[in-house]
Coordinates of C-alpha atoms in Angstrom, one line a residue:
Q29 CA -14.3 -9.2 2.8
A30 CA -11.1 -8.8 0.9
Q31 CA -8.5 -11.5 0.7
L32 CA -4.9 -10.5 -0.2
V33 CA -2.0 -12.8 -1.1
E34 CA 1.5 -11.5 -1.4
S35 CA 4.2 -13.2 -3.4
G36 CA 7.7 -12.6 -4.8
G37 CA 9.7 -12.2 -1.6
G38 CA 12.9 -14.1 -0.9
L39 CA 16.6 -13.7 -0.6
A40 CA 18.6 -11.0 -2.4
Q41 CA 21.9 -9.4 -2.3
A42 CA 22.6 -5.7 -1.9
G43 CA 22.0 -3.9 -5.2
D44 CA 19.6 -6.5 -6.5
S45 CA 16.1 -5.9 -7.7
M46 CA 12.9 -7.7 -6.7
K47 CA 9.3 -7.4 -7.5
L48 CA 6.5 -8.2 -5.1
S49 CA 2.9 -8.9 -6.1
C50 CA -0.3 -8.8 -4.2
T51 CA -3.4 -10.4 -5.6
V52 CA -6.7 -9.2 -4.2
S53 CA -10.1 -10.9 -4.2
G54 CA -13.4 -10.3 -2.5
V55 CA -13.6 -6.6 -3.3
T56 CA -13.8 -4.6 -6.5
F57 CA -10.0 -4.0 -6.6
S58 CA -10.2 -1.0 -9.0
R59 CA -12.2 1.0 -6.5
Y60 CA -9.7 0.9 -3.7
A61 CA -6.5 2.6 -2.8
M62 CA -3.8 0.1 -1.9
G63 CA -0.6 0.2 0.2
W64 CA 2.6 -1.7 0.9
F65 CA 3.9 -1.8 4.4
R66 CA 6.8 -3.5 6.0
Q67 CA 7.9 -4.6 9.5
A68 CA 11.5 -5.4 10.4
P69 CA 12.5 -7.4 13.5
G70 CA 12.0 -5.3 16.6
K71 CA 10.4 -2.4 14.7
E72 CA 6.9 -1.2 14.1
R73 CA 5.1 -1.8 10.8
G74 CA 5.3 1.3 8.6
L75 CA 4.3 2.5 5.2
I76 CA 6.5 1.8 2.2
A77 CA 4.2 3.0 -0.6
A78 CA 0.6 3.6 -1.4
I79 CA -1.4 4.2 -4.6
A80 CA -4.8 5.8 -5.1
W81 CA -7.7 3.9 -6.4
N82 CA -7.3 5.3 -9.8
G83 CA -3.5 5.2 -9.8
L84 CA -3.3 9.0 -10.1
N85 CA -1.3 9.6 -6.9
T86 CA 1.3 7.7 -5.0
V87 CA 3.2 8.3 -1.7
Y88 CA 6.5 6.7 -0.6
A89 CA 8.5 6.5 2.5
D90 CA 11.6 8.7 2.3
S91 CA 13.8 5.6 2.7
V92 CA 12.6 4.0 -0.5
K93 CA 12.0 7.1 -2.8
G94 CA 13.7 6.7 -6.1
R95 CA 14.3 2.9 -5.5
F96 CA 10.8 1.5 -5.1
T97 CA 7.8 1.9 -7.4
V98 CA 4.2 1.0 -6.6
S99 CA 1.8 0.2 -9.4
R100 CA -1.4 -1.6 -10.0
D101 CA -3.1 -3.7 -12.7
N102 CA -6.8 -3.4 -12.2
G103 CA -7.6 -6.0 -14.8
Q104 CA -5.6 -8.5 -12.9
S105 CA -6.6 -7.2 -9.4
T106 CA -3.0 -7.1 -8.6
L107 CA -0.8 -4.6 -6.8
Y108 CA 3.0 -4.5 -7.4
L109 CA 6.1 -3.2 -5.7
Q110 CA 9.2 -3.0 -7.9
M111 CA 12.2 -2.7 -5.6
M112 CA 15.6 -1.7 -7.0
N113 CA 19.0 -1.3 -5.5
L114 CA 18.0 -3.3 -2.4
K115 CA 19.8 -2.6 0.8
P116 CA 20.2 -4.8 3.9
E117 CA 18.0 -2.4 5.8
D118 CA 15.2 -3.3 3.4
T119 CA 15.0 -6.7 5.2
A120 CA 11.5 -7.1 6.6
V121 CA 8.2 -8.8 6.2
Y122 CA 6.3 -6.9 3.5
Y123 CA 2.5 -6.6 3.7
C124 CA -0.1 -5.3 1.2
A125 CA -3.3 -3.7 2.4
V126 CA -6.5 -2.5 0.9
A127 CA -8.2 0.8 1.9
R128 CA -11.2 0.7 4.2
H129 CA -13.3 2.8 1.9
P130 CA -13.5 3.1 -1.9
F131 CA -12.3 5.9 -4.2
G132 CA -9.6 7.1 -1.8
V133 CA -6.3 8.8 -2.4
A134 CA -3.0 7.2 -1.5
S135 CA -2.6 7.3 2.3
R136 CA 0.3 7.0 4.6
Y137 CA -1.8 5.9 7.6
Q138 CA -2.3 2.3 8.5
T139 CA -5.7 3.2 10.0
D140 CA -6.9 4.0 6.5
F141 CA -6.4 0.3 5.5
G142 CA -8.8 -2.4 6.5
S143 CA -7.6 -5.7 5.2
W144 CA -4.1 -7.1 5.1
G145 CA -2.2 -9.9 3.5
Q146 CA -0.2 -12.5 5.4
G147 CA 3.1 -10.9 4.5
T148 CA 6.1 -12.0 2.5
Q149 CA 9.6 -12.1 3.8
V150 CA 12.3 -10.1 2.0
T151 CA 15.9 -10.7 3.2
V152 CA 18.8 -8.6 1.7
S153 CA 22.3 -9.6 2.5
S154 CA 25.3 -7.3 2.2

């Protein structure tokens, strides 16, 4: 079973940049699509970005397109989310997730992901 540990969250001001990391163990990381999701207070968890197992396709939520970049380092079994030009509405708990099945494309759907990290808080002040 996969274990995922997010890191890199914290406090930021509007306009700042921040990079989140997600280290994965327990599965062959390079075979699985990965995703970043977030949940703000009072809202449902939703997709931020996802990346295919081979890194060849990515998907983003409209709210973060052009500001956030998802990437992966298969040698380090680590998923990244580079966030730029942060806004107060980016405040949320951010989760990484690994796909249920290997060799998949980037997916927008939470049901395609089977294991989740514990989340890392990102707070952006205006």
